[in-house]
Short mmCIF file of C-alpha atoms in Angstrom, two decimals:
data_model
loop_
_atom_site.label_atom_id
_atom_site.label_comp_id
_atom_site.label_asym_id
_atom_site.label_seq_id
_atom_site.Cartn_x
_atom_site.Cartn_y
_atom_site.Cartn_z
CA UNK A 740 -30.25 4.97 -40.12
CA UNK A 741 -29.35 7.69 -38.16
CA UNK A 742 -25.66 9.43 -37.07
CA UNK A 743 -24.42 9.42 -33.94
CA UNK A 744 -25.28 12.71 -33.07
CA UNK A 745 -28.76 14.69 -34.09
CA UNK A 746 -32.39 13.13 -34.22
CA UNK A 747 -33.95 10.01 -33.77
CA UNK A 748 -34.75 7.51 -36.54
CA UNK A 749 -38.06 7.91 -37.82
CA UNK A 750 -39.43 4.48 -37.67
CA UNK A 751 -39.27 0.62 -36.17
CA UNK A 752 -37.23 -0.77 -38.69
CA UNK A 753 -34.41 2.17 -39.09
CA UNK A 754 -34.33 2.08 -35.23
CA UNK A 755 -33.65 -1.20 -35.00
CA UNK A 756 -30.57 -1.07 -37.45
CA UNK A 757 -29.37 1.62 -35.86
CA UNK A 758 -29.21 0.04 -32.38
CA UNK A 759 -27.88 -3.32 -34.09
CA UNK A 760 -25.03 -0.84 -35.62
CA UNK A 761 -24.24 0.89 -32.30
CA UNK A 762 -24.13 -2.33 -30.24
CA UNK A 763 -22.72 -4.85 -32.63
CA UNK A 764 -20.56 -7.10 -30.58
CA UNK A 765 -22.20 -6.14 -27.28
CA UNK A 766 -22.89 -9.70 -25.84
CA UNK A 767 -25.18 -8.90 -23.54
CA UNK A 768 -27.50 -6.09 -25.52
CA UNK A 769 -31.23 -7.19 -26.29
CA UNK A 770 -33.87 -5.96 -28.91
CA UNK A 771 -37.20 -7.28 -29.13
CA UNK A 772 -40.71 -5.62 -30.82
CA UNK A 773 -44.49 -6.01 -29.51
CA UNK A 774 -47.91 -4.59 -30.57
CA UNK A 775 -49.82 -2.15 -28.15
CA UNK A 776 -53.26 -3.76 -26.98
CA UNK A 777 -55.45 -0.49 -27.60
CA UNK A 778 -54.41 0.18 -31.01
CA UNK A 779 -51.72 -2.48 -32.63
CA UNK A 780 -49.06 -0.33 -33.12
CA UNK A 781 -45.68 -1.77 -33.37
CA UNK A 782 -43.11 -0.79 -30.58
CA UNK A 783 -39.49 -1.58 -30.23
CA UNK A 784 -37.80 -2.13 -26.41
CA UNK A 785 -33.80 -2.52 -26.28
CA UNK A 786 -31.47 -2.72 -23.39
CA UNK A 787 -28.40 -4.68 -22.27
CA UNK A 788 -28.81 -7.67 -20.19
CA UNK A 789 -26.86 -7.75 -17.05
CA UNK A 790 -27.46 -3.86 -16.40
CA UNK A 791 -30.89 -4.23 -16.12
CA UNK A 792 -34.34 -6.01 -14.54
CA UNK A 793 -35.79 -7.98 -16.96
CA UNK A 794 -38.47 -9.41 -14.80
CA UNK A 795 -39.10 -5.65 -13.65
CA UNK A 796 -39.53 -4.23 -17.91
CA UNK A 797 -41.59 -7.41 -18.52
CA UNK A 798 -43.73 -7.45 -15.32
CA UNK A 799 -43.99 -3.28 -15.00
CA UNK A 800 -43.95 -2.31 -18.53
CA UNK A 801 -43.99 -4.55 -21.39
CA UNK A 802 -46.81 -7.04 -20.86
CA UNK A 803 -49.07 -3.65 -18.97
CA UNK A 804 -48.71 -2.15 -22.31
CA UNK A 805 -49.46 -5.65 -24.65
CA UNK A 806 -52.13 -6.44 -22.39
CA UNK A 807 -53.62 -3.96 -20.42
CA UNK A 808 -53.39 -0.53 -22.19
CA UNK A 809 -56.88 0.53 -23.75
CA UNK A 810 -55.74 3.54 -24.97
CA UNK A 811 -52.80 5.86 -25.50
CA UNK A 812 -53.39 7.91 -22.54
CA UNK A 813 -52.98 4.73 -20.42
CA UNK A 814 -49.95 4.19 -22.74
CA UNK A 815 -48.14 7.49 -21.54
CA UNK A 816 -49.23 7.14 -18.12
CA UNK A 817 -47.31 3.63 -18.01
CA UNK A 818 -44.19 4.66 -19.24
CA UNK A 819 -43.67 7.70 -17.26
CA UNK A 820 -44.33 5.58 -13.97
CA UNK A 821 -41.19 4.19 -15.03
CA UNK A 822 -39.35 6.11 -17.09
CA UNK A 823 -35.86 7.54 -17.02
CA UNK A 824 -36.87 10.90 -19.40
CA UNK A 825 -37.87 11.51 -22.73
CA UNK A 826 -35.70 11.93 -25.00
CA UNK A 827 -35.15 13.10 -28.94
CA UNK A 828 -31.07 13.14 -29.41
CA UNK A 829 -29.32 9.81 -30.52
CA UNK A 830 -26.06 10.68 -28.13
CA UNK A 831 -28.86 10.79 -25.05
CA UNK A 832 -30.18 7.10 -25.80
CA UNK A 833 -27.25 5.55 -26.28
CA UNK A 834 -25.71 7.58 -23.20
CA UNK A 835 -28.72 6.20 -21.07
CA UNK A 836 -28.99 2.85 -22.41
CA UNK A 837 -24.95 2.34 -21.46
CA UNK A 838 -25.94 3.73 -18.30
CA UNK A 839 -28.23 1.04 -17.24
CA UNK A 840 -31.66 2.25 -19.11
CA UNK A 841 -33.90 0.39 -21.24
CA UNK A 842 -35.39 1.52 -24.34
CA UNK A 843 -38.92 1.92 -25.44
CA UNK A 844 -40.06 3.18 -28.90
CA UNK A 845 -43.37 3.30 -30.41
CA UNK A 846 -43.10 4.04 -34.09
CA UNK A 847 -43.06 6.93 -36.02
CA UNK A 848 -42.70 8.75 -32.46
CA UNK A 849 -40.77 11.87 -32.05
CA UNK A 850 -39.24 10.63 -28.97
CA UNK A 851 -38.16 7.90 -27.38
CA UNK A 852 -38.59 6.67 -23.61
CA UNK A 853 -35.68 5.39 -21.57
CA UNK A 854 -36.97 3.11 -18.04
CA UNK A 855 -35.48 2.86 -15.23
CA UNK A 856 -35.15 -0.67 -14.47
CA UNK A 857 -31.36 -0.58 -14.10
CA UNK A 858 -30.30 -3.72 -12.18
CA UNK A 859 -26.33 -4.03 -11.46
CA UNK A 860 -25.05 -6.73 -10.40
CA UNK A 861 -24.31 -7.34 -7.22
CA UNK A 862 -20.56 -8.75 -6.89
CA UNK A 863 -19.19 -10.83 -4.08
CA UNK A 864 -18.31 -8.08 -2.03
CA UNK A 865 -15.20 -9.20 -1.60
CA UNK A 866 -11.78 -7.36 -2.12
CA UNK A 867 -8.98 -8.93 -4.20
CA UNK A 868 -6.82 -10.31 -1.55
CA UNK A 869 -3.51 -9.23 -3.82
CA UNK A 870 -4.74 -5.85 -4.43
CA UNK A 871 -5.86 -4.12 -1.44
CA UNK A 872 -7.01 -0.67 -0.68
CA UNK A 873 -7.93 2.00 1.86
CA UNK A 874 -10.41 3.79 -0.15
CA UNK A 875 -11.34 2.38 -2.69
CA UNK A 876 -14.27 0.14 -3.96
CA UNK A 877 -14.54 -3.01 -2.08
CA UNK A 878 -15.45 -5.39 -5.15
CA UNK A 879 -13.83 -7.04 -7.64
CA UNK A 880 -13.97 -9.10 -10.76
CA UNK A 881 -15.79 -11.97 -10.81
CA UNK A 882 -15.26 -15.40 -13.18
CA UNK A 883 -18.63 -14.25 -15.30
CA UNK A 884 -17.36 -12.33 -18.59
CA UNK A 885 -21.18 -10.69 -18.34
CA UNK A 886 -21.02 -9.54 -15.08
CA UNK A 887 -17.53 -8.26 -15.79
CA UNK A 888 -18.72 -6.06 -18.43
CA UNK A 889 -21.56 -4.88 -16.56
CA UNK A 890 -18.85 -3.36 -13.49
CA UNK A 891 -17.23 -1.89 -15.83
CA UNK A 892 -20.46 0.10 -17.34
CA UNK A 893 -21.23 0.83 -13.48
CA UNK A 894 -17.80 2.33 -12.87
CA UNK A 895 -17.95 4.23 -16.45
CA UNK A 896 -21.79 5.60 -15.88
CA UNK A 897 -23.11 6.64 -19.83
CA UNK A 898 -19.70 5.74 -21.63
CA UNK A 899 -20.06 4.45 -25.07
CA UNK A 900 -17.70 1.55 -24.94
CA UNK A 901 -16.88 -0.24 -27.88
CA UNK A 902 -17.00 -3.84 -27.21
CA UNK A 903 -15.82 -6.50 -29.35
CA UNK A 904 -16.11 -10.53 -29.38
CA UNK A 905 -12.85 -12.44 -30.76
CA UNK A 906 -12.33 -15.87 -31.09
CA UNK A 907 -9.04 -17.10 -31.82
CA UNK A 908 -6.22 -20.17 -31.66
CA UNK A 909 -6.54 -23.54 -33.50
CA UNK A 910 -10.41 -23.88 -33.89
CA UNK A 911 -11.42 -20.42 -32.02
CA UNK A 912 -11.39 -22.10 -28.50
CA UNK A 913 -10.39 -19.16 -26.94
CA UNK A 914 -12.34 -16.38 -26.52
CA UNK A 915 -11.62 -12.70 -25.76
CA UNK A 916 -13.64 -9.71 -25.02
CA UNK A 917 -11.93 -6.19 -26.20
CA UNK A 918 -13.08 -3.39 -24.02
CA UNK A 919 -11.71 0.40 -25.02
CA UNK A 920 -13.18 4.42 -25.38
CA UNK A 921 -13.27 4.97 -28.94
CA UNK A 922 -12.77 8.62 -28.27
CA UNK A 923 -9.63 7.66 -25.81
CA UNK A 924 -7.85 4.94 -27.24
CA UNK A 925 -5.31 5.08 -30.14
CA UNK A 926 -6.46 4.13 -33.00
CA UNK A 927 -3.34 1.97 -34.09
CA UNK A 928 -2.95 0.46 -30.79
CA UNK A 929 -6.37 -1.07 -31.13
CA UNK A 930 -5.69 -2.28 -34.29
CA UNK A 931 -1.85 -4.00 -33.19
CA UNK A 932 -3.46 -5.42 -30.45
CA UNK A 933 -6.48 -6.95 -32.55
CA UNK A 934 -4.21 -8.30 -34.88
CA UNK A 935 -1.89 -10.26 -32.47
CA UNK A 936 -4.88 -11.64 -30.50
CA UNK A 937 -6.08 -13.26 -34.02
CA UNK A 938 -2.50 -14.82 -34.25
CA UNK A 939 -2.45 -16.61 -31.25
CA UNK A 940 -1.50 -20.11 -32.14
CA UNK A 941 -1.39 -22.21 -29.11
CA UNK A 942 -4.61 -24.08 -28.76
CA UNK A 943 -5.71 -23.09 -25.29
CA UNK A 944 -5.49 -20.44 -22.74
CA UNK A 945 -6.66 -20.71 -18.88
CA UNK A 946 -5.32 -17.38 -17.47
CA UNK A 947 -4.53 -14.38 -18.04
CA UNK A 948 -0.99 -14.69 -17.46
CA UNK A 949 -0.83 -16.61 -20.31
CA UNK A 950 -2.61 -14.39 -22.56
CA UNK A 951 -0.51 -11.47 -21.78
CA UNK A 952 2.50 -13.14 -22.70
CA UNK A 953 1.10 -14.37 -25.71
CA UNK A 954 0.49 -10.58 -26.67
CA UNK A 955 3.47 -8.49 -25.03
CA UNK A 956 6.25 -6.96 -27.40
CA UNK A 957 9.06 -8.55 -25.36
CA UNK A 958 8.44 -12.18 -23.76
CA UNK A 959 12.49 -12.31 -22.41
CA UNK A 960 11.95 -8.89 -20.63
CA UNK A 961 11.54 -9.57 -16.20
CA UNK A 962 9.01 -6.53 -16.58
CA UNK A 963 5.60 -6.59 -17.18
CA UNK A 964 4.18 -5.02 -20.51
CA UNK A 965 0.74 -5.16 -19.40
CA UNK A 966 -1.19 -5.04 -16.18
CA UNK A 967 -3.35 -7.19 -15.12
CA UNK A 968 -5.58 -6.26 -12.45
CA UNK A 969 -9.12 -8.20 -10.53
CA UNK A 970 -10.48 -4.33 -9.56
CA UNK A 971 -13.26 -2.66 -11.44
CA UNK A 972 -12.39 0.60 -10.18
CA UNK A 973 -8.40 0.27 -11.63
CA UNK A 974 -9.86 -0.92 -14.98
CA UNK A 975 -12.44 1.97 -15.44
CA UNK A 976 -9.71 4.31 -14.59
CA UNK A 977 -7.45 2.74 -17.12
CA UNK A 978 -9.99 2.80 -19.81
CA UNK A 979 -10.83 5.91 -19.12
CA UNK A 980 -7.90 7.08 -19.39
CA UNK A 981 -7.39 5.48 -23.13
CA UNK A 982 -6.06 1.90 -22.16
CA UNK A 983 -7.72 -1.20 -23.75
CA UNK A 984 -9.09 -3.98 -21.33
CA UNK A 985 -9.25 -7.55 -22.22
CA UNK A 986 -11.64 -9.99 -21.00
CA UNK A 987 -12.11 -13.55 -20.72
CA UNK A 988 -14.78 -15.80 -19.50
CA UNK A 989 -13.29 -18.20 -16.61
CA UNK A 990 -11.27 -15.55 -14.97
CA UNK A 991 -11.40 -12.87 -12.65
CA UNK A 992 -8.18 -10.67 -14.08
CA UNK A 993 -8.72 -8.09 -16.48
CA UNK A 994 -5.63 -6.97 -18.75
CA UNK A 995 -4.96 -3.46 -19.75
CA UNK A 996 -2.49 -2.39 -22.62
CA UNK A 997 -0.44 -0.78 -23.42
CA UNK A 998 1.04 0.72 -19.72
CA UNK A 999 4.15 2.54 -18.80
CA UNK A 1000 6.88 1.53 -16.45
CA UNK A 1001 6.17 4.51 -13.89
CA UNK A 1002 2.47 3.29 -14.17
CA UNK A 1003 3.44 0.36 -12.15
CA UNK A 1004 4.14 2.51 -8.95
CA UNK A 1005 0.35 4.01 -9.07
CA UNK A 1006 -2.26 3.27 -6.44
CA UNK A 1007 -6.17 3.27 -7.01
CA UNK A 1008 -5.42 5.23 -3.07
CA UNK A 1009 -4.17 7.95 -5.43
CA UNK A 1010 -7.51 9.29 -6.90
CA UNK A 1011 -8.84 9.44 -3.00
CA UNK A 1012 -6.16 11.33 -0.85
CA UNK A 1013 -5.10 14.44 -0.35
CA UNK A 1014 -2.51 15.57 -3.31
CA UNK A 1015 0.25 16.31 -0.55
CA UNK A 1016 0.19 12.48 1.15
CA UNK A 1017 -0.27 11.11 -2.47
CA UNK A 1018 3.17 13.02 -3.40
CA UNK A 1019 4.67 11.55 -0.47
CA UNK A 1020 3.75 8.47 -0.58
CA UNK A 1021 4.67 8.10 -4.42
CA UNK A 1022 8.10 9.47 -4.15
CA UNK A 1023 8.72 7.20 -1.11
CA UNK A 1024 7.67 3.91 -3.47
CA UNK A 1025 10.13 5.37 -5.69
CA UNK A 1026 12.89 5.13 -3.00
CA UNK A 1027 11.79 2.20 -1.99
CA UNK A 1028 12.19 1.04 -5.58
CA UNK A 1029 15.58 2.28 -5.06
CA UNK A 1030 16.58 0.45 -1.67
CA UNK A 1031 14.95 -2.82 -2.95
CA UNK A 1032 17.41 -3.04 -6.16
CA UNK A 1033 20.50 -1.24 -5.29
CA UNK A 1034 20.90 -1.90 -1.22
CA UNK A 1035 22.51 -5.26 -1.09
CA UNK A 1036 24.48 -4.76 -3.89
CA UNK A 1037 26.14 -1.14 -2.65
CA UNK A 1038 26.51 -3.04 1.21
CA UNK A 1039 28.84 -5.67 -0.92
CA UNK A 1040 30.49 -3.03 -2.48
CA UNK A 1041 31.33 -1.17 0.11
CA UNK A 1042 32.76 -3.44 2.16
CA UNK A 1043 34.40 -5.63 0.07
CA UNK A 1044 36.22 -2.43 -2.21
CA UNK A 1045 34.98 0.98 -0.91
CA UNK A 1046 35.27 0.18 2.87
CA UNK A 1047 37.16 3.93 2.96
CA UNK A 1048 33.77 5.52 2.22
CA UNK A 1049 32.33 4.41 5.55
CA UNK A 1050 33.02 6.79 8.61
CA UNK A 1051 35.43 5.48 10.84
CA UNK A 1052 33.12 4.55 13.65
CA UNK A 1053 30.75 2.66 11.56
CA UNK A 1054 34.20 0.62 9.96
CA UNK A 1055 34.90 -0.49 13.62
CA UNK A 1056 31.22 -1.92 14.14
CA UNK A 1057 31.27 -3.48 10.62
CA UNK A 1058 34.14 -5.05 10.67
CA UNK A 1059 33.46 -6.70 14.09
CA UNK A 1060 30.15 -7.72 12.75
CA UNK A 1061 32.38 -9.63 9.67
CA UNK A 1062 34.83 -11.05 11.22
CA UNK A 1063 33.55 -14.02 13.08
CA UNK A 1064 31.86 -14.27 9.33
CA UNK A 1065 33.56 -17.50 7.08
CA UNK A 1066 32.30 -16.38 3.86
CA UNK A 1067 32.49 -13.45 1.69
CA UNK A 1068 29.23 -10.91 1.54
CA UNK A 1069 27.78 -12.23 -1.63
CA UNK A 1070 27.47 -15.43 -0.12
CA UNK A 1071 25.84 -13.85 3.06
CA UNK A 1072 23.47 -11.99 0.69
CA UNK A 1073 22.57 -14.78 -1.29
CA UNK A 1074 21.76 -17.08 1.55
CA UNK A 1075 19.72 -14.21 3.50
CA UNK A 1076 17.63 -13.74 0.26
CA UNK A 1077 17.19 -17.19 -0.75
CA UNK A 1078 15.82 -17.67 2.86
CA UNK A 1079 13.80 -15.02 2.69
CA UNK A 1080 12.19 -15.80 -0.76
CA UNK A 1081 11.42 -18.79 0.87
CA UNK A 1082 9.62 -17.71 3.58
CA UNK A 1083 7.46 -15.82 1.44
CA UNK A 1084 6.89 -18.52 -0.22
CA UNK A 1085 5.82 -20.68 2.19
CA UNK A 1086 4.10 -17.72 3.97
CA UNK A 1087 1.77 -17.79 0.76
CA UNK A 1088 1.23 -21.55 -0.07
CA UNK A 1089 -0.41 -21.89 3.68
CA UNK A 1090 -3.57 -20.87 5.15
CA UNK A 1091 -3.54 -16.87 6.06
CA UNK A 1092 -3.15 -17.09 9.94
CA UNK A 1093 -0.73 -19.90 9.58
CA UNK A 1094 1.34 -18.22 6.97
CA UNK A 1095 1.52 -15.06 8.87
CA UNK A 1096 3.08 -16.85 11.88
CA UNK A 1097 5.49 -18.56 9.70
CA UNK A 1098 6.86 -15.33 7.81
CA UNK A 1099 7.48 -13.63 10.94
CA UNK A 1100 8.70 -16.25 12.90
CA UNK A 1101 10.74 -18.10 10.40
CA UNK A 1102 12.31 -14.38 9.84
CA UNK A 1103 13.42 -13.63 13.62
CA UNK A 1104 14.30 -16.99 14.37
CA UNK A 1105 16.45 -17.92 11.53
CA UNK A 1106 17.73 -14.28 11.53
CA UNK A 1107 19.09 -14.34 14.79
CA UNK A 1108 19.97 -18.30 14.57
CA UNK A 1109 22.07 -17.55 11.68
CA UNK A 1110 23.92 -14.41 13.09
CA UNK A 1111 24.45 -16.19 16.41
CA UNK A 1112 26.14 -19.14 14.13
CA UNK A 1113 28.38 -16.91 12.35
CA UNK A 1114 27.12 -17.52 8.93
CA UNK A 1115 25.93 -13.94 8.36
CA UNK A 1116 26.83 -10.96 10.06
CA UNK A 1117 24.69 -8.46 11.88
CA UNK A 1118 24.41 -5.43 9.48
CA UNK A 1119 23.45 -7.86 6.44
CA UNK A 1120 20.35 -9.34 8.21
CA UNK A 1121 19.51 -5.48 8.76
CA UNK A 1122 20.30 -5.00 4.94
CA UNK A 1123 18.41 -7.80 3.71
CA UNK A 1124 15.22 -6.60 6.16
CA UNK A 1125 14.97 -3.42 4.77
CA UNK A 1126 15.33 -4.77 1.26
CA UNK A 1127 12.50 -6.08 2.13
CA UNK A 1128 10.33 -4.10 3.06
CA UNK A 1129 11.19 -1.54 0.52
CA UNK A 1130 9.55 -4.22 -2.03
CA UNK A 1131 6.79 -4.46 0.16
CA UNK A 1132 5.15 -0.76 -0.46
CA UNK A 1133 5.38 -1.39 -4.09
CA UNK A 1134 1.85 -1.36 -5.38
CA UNK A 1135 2.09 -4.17 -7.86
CA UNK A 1136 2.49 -7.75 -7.25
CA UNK A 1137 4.19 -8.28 -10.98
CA UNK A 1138 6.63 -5.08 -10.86
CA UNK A 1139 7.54 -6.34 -7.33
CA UNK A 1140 8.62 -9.52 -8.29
CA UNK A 1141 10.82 -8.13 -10.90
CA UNK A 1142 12.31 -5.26 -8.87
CA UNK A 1143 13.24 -8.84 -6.09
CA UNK A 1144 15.27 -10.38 -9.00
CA UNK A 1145 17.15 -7.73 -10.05
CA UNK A 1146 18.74 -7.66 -7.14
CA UNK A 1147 20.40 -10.47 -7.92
CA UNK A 1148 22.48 -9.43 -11.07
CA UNK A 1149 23.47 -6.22 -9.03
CA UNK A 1150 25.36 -8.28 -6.22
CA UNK A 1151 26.91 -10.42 -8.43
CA UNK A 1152 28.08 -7.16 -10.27
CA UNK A 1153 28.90 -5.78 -7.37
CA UNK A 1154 31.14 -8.49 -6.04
CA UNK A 1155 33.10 -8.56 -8.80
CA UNK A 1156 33.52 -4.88 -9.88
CA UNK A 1157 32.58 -2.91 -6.74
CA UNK A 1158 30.48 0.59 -7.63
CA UNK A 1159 32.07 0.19 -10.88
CA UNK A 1160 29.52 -2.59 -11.65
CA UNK A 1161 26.54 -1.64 -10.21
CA UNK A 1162 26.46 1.34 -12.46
CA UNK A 1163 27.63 -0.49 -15.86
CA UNK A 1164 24.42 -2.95 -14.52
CA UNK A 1165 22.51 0.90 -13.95
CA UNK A 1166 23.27 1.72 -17.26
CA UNK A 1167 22.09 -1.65 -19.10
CA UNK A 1168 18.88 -1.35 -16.64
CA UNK A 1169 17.93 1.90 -17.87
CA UNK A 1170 18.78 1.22 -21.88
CA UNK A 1171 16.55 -1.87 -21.44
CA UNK A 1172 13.75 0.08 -20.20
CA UNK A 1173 14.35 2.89 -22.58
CA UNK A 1174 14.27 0.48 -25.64
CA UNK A 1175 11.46 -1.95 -24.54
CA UNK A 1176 7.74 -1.21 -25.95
CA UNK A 1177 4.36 -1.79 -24.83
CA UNK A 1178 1.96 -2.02 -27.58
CA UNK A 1179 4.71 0.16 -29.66
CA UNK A 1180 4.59 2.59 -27.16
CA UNK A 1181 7.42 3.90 -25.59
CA UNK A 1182 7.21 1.56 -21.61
CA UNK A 1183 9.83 4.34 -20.53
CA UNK A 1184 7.88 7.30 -20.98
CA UNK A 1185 7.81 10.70 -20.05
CA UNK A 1186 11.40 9.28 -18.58
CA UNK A 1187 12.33 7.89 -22.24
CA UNK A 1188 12.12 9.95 -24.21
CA UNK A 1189 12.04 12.68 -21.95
CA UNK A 1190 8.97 14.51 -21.71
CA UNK A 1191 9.26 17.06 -19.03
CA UNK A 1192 5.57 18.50 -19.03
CA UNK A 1193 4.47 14.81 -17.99
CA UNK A 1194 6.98 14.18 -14.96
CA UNK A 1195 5.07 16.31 -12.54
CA UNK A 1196 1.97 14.11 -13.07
CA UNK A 1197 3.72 11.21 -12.93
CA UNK A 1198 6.32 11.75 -9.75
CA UNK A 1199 3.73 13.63 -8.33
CA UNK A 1200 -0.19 14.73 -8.01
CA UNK A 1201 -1.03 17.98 -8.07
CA UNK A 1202 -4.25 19.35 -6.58
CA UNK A 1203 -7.38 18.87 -8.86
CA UNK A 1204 -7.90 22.34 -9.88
CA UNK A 1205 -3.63 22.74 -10.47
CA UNK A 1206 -4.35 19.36 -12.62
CA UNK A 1207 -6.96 21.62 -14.87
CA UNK A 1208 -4.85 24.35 -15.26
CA UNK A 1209 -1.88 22.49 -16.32
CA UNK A 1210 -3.79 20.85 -18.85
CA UNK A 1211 -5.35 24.27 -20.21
CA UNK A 1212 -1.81 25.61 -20.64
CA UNK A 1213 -0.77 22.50 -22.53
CA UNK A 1214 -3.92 23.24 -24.68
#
């Protein structure tokens, strides 16, 4: 046996524990042994399964050296014709064999060869329809938990992952594949999130929807705990930045835990822009976050209590917009919404081309219909439009949803309490975010508790070599 770190086991059989240590759990890793033709002695080939050509390490190497080889000088030749280096330090092997390498050992060798007969898998090259990007990879996930595992290693080039099998529920139907950085995630996270995968108790689960709620620290909460992404590029960047990704077999969604509530508002565009149009960009999702909750519900507000706030011009072309207008704003906002939830809806249930059509015609033509009517006034179909699109820019299809129905309690509040109660609803937003937890770890932070160093990362990027320099000092 050998430590992770220093020289290479001395022989076959302590080899060939120490790989079986290493990659314990690793679904896809493969040891087998031979016998050289020229002079019998053992040898020992390892590699993992979807990362690499079998057909090329059998065909160009293995059965050339159990068959053809008539002497050690052959021997060499061979495996430099293929090789990937030779190498003597434990941390090297395992670093190339996680980078797509196989193994080769002959016993009681002072070295080891790694080939290069890397094979990656070749996705559908298709991007996730819900998660679209400008610059970023154009693959995602696929419904093969191998394949999966073998983006992620292609994102995450000579990682070390630790990779763990779990069966669980009545029976151990369900089946889960743990993904993390040993050296990046917590400790105790790993271990809180291991234990309440082995206490699932429901005897099936088909997505990962389900799964996360079976594992988040607050099921009643509208916001997500965990994100749950089909992109091998957002994964790699979450694990590598000390997240834990779950797996599963039949689908295409991989989970990461624990996540922040700022974390939401991130783009994979992010890593690939300029730091001055990322800044921009991410402070205008933030006031879009802003318009998408609080617009409707200051409009009502304002013109049903605080109409004195409004310059005077604006009250005349307001109030001429209301007053061939029978019902009161809430009910203009709520039937605007509903309408417009419903057009998405529909705008997603039906084939693309068709379902573009609808959303924008349904929009103009009921918009204008309804203010031509008198059912809703003028400025709250302008309201209600930019409402819209403010959710639009928001990154995340889960956080998104959320931020749509909080709207909701924020009219109602506002209705009956004007700005009074849209900030007691402010208030109970933010001490629900404060309190809530994501794998026991604060979902607020750096905003609660406040950690100051953090918020420039967070609200903004800073150029790479500012990034470096920030993270000395904090050193």
């Amino acid at each position: 046996m050998t430590d992770q770190v220093g020289q290479l086991p001395t022989g076959i059989a302590e080899m060939q524990a120490a790989l079986q240590q290493q990659f314990a759990g690793v679904s896809d890793f493969i040891l087998k042994t031979a016998r050289l033709k020229c002079n019998g002695q053992p040898v020992l080939y390892a590699y993992l399964g979807v990362s690499v050509d079998e057909d090329k390490l059998i065909r160009e190497v293995v059965q050339p050296l159990v068959l053809e080889a008539d002497d050690m000088e052959q021997v060499r030749s061979l495996l430099e014709s293929v090789q990937g280096g030779q190498l003597d330090r434990w941390e090297d092997i395992l670093r190339g064999m996680w980078g797509g390498n196989a193994l080769m050992y002959m016993d009681k060798e002072p070295i080891a060869y790694l080939l290069d007969t890397s094979s990656w898998p070749s996705p559908q090259i298709k991007e996730p329809e819900n998660e679209s990007s400008l610059k970023g990879a154009r693959s995602g996930f696929t419904e093969s938990n191998p394949t999966n595992l073998a983006l992620l290693r292609h994102h995450l080039p000579g990682e070390q992952f630790v990779q763990k099998q779990i069966r669980t529920g009545p029976g151990g139907k369900i089946r889960v594949t743990m993904v993390y950085l040993p050296d990046k995630a917590t400790p105790e996270s790993v271990e809180l999130l291991l234990d309440r995968i082995n206490k699932i108790e429901v005897p099936s689960v088909l997505s990962m929807g389900e799964l996360a709620e079976q594992l988040e620290d607050n099921s009643y909460s509208l916001f997500p705990q965990f994100l749950l992404t089909e992109r091998p590029d957002v994964a790699a960047i979450g694990i590598a930045e000390g997240k834990i990704a779950l797996l599963m077999g039949h689908s295409s969604q991989v989970l990461l835990a624990p996540m922040a509530f700022l974390s939401f508002f991130m783009s994979v565009d992010d890593r690939s822009m300029r730091w001055p149009v990322v800044t921009f960009f991410r402070l205008l999702r933030f006031v879009g976050l802003l318009i998408a909750i609080f617009l409707p519900s200051v409009y009502i507000a304002t013109v049903s209590f605080h109409y004195e706030i409004i310059p005077i011009d604006l009250v005349l072309s307001v109030g001429k917009s209301l007053e061939r207008v029978p019902v009161p704003p809430i009910l203009e906002a709520f039937f605007m919404e509903f309408i417009l939830e419903m057009l998405r809806e529909a705008s997603l249930r039906l084939p693309p081309k068709v379902g573009q059509s609808v959303g924008i015609v349904g929009g103009i033509v009921i918009g204008q219909a309804a203010v031509e009517a008198g059912i809703v006034s003028n400025v709250m179909v302008i309201v209600v439009a930019l409402t819209a699109i403010a959710s639009f820019i928001q990154p995340n299809q889960d956080m998104a949803a959320a931020v749509r129905l909080l709207r909701f309690p924020f009219m109602i509040a506002a209705y009956l309490m004007g700005m009074i109660g849209i900030v007691i609803g402010f208030m109970v937003l933010v001490c629900h975010i404060a309190s809530m937890q994501s794998l026991r770890m604060p979902f607020g932070s750096p905003l609660f508790p406040i950690r100051l160093g953090k918020w420039s990362s967070v609200l903004a990027r800073l150029p790479i070599g500012g990034f470096r320099r920030r993270k000395d000092s904090e050193r």
